[in-house]
mmCIF file of C-alpha atoms in Angstrom:
data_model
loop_
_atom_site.group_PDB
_atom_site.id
_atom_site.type_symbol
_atom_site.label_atom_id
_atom_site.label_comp_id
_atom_site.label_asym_id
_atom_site.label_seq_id
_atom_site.Cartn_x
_atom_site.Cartn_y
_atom_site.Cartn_z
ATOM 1 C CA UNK A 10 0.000 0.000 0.000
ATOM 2 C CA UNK A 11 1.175 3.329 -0.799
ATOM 3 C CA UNK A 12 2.151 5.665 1.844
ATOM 4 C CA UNK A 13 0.959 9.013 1.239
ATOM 5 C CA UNK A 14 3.737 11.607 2.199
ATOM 6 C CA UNK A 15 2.795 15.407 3.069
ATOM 7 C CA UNK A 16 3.863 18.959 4.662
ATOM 8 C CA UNK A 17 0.914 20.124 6.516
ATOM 9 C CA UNK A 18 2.379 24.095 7.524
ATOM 10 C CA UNK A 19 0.231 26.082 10.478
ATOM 11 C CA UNK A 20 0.108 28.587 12.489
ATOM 12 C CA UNK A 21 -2.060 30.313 14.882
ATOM 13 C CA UNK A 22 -3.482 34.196 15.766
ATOM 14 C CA UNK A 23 -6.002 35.601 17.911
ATOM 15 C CA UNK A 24 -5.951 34.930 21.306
ATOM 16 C CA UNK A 25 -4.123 32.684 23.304
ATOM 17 C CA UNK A 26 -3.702 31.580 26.775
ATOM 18 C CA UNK A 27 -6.100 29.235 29.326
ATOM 19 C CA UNK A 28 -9.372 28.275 29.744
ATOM 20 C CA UNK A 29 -9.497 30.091 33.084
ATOM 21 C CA UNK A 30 -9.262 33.744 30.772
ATOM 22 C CA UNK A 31 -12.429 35.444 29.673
ATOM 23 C CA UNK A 32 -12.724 37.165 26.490
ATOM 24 C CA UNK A 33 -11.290 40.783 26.153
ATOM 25 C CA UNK A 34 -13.826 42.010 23.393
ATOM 26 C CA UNK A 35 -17.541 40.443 22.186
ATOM 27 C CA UNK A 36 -17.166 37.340 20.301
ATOM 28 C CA UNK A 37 -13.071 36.917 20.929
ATOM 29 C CA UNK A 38 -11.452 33.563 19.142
ATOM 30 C CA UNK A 39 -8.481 31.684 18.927
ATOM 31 C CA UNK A 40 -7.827 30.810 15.444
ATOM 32 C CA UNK A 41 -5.359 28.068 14.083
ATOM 33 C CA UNK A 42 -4.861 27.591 10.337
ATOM 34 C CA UNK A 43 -3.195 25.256 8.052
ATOM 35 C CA UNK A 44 -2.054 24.724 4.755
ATOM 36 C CA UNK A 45 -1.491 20.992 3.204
ATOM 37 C CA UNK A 46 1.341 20.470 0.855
ATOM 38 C CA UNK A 47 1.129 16.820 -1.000
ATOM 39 C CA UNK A 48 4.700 15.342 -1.539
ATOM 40 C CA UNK A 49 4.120 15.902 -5.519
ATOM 41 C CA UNK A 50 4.113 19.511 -5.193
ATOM 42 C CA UNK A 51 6.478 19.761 -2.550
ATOM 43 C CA UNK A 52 8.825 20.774 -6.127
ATOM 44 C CA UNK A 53 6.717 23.633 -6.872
ATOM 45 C CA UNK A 54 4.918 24.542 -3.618
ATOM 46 C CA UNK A 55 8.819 25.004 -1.745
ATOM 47 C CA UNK A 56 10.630 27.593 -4.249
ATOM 48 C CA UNK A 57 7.356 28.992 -5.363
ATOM 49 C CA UNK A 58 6.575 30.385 -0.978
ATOM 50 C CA UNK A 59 9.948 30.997 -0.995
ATOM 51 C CA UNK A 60 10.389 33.224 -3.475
ATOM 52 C CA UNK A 61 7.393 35.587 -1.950
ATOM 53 C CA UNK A 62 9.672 35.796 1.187
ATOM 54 C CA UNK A 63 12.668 36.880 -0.869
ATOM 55 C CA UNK A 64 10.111 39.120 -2.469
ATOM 56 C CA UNK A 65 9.554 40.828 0.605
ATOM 57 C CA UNK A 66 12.388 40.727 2.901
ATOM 58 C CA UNK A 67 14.876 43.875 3.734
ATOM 59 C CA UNK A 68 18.018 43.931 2.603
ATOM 60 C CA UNK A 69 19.350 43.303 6.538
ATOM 61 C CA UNK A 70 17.511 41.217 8.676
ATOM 62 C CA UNK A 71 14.325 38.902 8.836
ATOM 63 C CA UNK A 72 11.187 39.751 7.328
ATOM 64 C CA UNK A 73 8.504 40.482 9.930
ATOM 65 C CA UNK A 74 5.107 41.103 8.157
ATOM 66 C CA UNK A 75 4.334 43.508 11.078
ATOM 67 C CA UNK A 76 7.103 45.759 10.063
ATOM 68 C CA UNK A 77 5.528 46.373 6.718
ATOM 69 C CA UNK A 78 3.359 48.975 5.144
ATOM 70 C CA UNK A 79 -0.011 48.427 5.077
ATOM 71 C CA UNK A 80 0.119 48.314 1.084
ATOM 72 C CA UNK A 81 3.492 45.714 1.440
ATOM 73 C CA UNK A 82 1.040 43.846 3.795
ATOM 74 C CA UNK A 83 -2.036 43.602 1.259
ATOM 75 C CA UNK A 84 0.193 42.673 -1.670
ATOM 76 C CA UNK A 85 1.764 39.751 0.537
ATOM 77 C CA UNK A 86 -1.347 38.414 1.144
ATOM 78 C CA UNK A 87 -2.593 38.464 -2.407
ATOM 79 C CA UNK A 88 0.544 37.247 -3.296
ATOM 80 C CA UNK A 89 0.301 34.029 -1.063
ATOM 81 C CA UNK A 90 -3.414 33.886 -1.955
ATOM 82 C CA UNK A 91 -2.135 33.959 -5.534
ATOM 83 C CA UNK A 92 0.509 30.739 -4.822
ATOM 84 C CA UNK A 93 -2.275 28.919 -3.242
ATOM 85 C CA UNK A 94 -4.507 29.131 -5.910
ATOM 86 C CA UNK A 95 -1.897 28.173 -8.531
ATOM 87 C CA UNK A 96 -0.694 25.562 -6.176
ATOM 88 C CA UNK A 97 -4.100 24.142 -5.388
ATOM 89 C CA UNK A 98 -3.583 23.315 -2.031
ATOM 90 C CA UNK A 99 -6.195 22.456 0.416
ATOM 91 C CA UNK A 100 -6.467 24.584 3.358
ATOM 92 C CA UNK A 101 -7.629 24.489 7.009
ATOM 93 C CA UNK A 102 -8.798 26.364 9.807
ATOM 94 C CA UNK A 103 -10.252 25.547 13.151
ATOM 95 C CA UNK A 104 -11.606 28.565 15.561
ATOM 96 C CA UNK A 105 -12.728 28.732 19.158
ATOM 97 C CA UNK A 106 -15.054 31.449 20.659
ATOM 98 C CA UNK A 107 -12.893 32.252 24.040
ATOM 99 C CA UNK A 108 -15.718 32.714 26.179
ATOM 100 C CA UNK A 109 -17.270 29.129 24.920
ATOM 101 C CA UNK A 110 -13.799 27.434 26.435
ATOM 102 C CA UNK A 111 -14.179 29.399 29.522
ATOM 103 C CA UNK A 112 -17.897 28.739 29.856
ATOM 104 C CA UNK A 113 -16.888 24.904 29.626
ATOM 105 C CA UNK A 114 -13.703 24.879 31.915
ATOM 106 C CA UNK A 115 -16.222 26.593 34.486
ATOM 107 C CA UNK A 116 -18.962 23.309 34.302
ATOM 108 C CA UNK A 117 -16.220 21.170 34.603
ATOM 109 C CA UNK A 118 -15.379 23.059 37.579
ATOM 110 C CA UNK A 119 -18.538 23.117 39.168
ATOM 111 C CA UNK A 120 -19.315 19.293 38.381
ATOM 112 C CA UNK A 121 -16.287 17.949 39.888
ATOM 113 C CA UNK A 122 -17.432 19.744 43.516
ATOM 114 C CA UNK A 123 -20.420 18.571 43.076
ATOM 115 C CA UNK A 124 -19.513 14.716 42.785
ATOM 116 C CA UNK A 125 -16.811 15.109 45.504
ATOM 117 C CA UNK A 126 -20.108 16.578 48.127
ATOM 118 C CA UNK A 127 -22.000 13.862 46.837
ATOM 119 C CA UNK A 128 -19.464 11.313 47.209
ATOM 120 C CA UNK A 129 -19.180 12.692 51.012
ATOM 121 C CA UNK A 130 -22.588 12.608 52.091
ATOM 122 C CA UNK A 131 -22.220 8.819 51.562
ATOM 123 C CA UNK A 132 -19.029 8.468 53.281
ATOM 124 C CA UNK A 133 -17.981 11.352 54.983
ATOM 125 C CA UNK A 134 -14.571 10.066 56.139
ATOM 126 C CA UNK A 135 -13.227 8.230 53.165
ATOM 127 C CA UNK A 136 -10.670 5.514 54.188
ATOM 128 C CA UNK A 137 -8.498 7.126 51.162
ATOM 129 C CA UNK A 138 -7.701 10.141 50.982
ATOM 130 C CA UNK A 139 -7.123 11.958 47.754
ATOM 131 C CA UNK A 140 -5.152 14.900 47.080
ATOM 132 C CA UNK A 141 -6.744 17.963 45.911
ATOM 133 C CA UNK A 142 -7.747 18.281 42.385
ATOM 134 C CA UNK A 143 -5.227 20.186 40.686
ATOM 135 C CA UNK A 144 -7.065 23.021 38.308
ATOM 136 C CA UNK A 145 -5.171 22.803 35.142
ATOM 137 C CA UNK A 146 -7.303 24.703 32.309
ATOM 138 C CA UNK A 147 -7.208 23.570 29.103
ATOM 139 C CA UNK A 148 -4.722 25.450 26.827
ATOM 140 C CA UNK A 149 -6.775 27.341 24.092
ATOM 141 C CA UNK A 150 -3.566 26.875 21.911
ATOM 142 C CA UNK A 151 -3.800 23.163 22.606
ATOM 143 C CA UNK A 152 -7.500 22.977 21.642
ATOM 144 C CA UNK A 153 -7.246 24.388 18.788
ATOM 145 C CA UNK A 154 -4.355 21.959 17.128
ATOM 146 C CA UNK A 155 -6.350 19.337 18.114
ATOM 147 C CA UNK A 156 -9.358 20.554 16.164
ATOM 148 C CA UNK A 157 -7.209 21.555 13.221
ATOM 149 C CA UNK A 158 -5.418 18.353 13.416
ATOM 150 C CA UNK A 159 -8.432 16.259 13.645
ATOM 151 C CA UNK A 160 -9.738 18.448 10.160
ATOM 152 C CA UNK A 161 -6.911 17.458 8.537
ATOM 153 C CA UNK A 162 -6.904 13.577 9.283
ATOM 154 C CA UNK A 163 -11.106 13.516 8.619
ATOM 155 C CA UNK A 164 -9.970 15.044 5.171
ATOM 156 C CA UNK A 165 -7.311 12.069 4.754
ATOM 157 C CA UNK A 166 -9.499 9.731 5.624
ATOM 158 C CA UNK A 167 -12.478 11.303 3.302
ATOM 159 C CA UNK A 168 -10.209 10.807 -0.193
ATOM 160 C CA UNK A 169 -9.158 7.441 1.251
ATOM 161 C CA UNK A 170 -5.666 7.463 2.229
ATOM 162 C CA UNK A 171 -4.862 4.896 4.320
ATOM 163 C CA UNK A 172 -1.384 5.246 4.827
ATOM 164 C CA UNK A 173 0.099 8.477 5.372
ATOM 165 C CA UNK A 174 3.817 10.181 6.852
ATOM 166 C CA UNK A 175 2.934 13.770 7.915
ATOM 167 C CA UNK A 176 5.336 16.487 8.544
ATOM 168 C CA UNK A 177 3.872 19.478 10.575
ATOM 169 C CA UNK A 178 5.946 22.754 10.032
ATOM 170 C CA UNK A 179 5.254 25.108 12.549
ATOM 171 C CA UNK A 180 6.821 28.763 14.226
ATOM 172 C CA UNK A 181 8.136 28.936 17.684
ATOM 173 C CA UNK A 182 5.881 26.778 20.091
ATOM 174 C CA UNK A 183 7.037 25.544 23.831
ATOM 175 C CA UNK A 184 8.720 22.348 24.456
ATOM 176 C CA UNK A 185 5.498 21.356 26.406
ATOM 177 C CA UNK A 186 2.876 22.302 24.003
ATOM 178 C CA UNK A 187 4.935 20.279 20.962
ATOM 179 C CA UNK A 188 4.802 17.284 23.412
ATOM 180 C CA UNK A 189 1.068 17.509 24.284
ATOM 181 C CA UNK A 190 0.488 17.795 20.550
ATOM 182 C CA UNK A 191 2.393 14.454 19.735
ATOM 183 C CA UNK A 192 0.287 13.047 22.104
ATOM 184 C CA UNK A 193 -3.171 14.237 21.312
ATOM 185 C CA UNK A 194 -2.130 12.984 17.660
ATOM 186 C CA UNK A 195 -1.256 9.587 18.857
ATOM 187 C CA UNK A 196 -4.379 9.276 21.065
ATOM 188 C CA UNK A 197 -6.681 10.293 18.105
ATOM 189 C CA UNK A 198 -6.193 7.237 16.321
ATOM 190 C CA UNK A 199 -5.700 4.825 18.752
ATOM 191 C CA UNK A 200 -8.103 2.462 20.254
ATOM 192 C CA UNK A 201 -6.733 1.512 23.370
ATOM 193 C CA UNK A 202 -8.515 2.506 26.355
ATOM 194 C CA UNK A 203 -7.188 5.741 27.659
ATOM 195 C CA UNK A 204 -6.179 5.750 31.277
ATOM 196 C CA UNK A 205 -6.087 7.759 34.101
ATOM 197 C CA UNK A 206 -4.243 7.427 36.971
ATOM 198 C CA UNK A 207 -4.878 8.767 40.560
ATOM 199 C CA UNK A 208 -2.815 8.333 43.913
ATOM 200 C CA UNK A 209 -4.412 8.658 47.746
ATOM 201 C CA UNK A 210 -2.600 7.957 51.158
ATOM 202 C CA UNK A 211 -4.638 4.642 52.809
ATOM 203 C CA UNK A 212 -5.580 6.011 56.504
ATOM 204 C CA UNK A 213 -5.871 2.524 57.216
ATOM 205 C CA UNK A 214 -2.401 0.829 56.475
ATOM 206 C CA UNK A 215 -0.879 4.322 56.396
ATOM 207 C CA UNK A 216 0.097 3.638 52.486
ATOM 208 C CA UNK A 217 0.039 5.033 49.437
ATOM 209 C CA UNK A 218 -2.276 3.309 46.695
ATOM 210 C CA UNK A 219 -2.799 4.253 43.174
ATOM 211 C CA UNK A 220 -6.134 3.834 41.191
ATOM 212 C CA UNK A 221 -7.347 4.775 37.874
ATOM 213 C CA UNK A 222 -10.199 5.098 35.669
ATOM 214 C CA UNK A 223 -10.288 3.682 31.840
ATOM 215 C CA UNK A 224 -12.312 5.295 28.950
ATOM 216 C CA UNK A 225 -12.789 2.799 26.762
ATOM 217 C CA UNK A 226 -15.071 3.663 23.595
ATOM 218 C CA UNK A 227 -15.955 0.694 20.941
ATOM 219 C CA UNK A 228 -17.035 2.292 18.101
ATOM 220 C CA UNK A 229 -19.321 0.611 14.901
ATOM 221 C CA UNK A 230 -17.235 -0.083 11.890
ATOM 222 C CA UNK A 231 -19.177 2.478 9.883
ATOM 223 C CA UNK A 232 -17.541 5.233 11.971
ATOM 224 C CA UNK A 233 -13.580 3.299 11.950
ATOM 225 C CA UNK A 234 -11.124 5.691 10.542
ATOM 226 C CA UNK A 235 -9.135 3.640 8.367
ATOM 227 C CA UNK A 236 -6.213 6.402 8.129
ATOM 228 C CA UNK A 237 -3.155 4.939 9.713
ATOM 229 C CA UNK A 238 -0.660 7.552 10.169
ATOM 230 C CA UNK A 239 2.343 5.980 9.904
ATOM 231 C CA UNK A 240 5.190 8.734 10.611
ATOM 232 C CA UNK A 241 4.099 11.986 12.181
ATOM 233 C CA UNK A 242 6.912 14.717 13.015
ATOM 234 C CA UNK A 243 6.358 18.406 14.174
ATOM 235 C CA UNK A 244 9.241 20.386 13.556
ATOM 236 C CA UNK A 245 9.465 23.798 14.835
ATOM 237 C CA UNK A 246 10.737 25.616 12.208
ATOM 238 C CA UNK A 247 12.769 29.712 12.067
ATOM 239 C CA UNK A 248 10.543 32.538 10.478
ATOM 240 C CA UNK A 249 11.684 32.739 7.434
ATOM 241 C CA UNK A 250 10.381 29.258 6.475
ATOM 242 C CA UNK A 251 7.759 29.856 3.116
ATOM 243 C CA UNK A 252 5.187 27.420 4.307
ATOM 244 C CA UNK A 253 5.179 28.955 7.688
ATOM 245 C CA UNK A 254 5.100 32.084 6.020
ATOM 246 C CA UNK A 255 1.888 31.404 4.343
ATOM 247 C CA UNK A 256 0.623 29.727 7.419
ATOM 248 C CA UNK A 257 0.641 32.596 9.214
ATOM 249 C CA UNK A 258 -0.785 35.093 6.796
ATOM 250 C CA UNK A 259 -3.811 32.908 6.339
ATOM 251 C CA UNK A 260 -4.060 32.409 10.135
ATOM 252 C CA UNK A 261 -3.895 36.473 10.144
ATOM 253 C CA UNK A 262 -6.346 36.925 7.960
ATOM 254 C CA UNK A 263 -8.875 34.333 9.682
ATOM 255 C CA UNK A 264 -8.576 36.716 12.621
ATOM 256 C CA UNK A 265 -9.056 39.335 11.212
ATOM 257 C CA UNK A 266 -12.507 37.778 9.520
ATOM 258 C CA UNK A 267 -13.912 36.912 12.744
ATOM 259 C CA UNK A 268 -13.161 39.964 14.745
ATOM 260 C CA UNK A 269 -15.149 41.925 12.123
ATOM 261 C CA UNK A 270 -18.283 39.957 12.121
ATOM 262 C CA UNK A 271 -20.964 42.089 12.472
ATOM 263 C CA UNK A 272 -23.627 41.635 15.071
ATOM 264 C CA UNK A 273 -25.889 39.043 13.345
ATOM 265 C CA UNK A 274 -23.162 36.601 13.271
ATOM 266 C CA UNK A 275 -21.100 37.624 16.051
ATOM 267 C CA UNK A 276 -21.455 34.170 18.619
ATOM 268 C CA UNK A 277 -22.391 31.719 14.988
ATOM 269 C CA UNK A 278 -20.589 28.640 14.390
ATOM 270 C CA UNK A 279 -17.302 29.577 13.707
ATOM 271 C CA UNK A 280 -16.215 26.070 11.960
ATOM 272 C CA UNK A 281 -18.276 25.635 9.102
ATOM 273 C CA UNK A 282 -18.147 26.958 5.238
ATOM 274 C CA UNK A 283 -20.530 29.419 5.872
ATOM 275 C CA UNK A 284 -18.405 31.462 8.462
ATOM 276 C CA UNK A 285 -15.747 31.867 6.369
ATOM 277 C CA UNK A 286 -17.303 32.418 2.570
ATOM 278 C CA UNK A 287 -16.486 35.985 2.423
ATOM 279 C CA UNK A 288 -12.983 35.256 2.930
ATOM 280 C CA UNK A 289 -10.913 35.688 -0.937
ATOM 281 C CA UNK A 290 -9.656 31.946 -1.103
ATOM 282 C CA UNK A 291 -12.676 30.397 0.761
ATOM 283 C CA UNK A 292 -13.012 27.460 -2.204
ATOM 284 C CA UNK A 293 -9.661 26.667 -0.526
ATOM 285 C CA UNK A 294 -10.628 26.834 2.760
ATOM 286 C CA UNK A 295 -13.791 24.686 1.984
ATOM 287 C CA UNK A 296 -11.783 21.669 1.697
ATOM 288 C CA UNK A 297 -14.310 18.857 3.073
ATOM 289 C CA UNK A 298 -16.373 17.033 0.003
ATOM 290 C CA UNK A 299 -19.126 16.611 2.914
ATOM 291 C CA UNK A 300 -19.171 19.098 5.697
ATOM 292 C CA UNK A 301 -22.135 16.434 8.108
ATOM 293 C CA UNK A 302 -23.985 17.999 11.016
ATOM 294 C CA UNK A 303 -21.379 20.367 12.275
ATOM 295 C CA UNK A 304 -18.591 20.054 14.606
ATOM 296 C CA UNK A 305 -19.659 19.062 18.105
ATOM 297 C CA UNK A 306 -16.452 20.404 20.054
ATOM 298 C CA UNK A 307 -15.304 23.548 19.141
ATOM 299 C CA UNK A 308 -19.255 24.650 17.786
ATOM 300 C CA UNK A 309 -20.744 22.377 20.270
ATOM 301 C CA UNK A 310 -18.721 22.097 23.715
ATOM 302 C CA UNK A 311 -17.620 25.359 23.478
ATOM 303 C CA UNK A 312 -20.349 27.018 22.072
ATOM 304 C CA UNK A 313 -20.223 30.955 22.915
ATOM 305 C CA UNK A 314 -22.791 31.174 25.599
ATOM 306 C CA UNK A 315 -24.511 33.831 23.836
ATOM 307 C CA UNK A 316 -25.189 31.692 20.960
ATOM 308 C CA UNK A 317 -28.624 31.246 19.807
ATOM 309 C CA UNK A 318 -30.000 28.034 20.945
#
């Protein structure tokens, strides 16, 4: 079987942070996009990105699309627009409303103390004795390669590849955050139960025990994803990089979409074709041959709470 080979280039915009922030203006999102490269154009796609950098870049230095002119800063973007189109490669985006993260992290919060009192009113001295829960919010950055990730693979999988080595080219990120990526990658097409440990102090034998809960979900072979990935590296890669490049003015330009929606479709679905049709290469964008019923986590978990019902 053939192993499909591929550069898949993001980058993110918007805001950024926890699930424990609140959003600074009506209708604030976290944006990551992304920009597939198939091994077969890799021959084109590389010198033809690279050459918009050289294009742009001073005479000293890096090129930082923030130091530009607002005219320099149009023409980049119609020239990677331009490279995209010729190139014809798909294109991604996944968006989160920041107050629809928070809104969730809170419930989370809130159920948890409300099983623990529960769980005391039937045994109000516990012969084990847990630690305290310790309130890590979810990282909106985090979220949002997940979602984007999970695009990408549901597009794989929709054109039938069944084998494919991904290379994820990417701008500065933490240590921490490229390792919880890896992972969420890993876990998305795996079936093994997922497991999660806990450790309490036995009052009884004065001992420590460990526990752990398993999430085990059995799925019906109409809903199997059939996409192995077989090779998956995220490389962090310097500024100048074209992909990255491109990456970034998309992501920029996503951003800026959403933080001028006006009022009508300020807390709407942020995920689907329709929220992004006014954008200039949104037949790009629009990658999916079937779009379904939606996407339940980012438009459905985290739902702005001010979103009509």
């Amino acid at each position: 079987m053939t192993t499909t080979k591929i550069v898949f280039a993001c980058d993110e915009s918007g805001a950024k942070g926890y699930a424990d922030q609140t959003e600074s203006f009506p209708g604030e999102v976290g944006v990551f996009a992304g920009i597939l490269v198939p091994d077969e154009c890799e021959a084109a796609a590389r010198p033809e990105l690279q050459a918009i950098i050289d294009k742009y870049k001073p005479q000293t230095g890096k090129l930082h699309i923030a130091d530009l002119t607002p005219e320099q800063q149009g023409a980049l973007r119609q020239d990677v627009y331009a490279a995209i189109r010729k190139l014809s490669l798909p294109c991604f985006w996944y968006a989160i409303h920041v107050e629809g993260l928070h809104t969730w992290h809170l419930a989370q919060i809130k159920m948890r103390e409300e099983t623990k009192q529960a769980a005391l009113t039937v045994q109000p001295t516990p012969r084990v004795k847990l630690g305290s829960v310790r309130d890590a919010p979810p990282s909106m950055h985090e979220e949002l390669f997940a979602g984007l990730y999970g695009h990408l693979v549901a597009f794989l999988e929709e054109r039938g590849r069944k084998k494919v080595s991904i290379e994820v080219r990417t701008d500065q990120i933490d240590t921490p955050i490229v390792k919880n990526f890896q992972e969420f990658a890993k876990r998305l097409l795996s079936n093994d139960p997922y497991l999660k440990k806990i450790k309490g102090w036995d009052t009884v034998n004065s001992t420590v025990v460990e526990g752990g809960i398993a999430i085990d979900v059995r799925l019906p072979s109409s809903m199997q994803v059939e996409t192995v990935v077989t090779q998956l590296a995220i490389n962090v890669v310097r500024d100048d990089d074209g992909y990255v490049l491109a990456a970034d003015v998309l992501a920029n330009s996503l951003n800026h979409l959403f933080k001028n929606r006006n009022q009508s479709e300020l807390y709407t679905p942020l995920n689907r074709p329709e929220a992004i049709e006014s954008h200039p290469i949104a037949d790009s964008l629009a990658a999916f041959l079937d779009w379904g019923s939606g996407d339940l986590l980012g438009d459905g978990l985290y739902r702005h709470p001010k979103a009509s019902p």
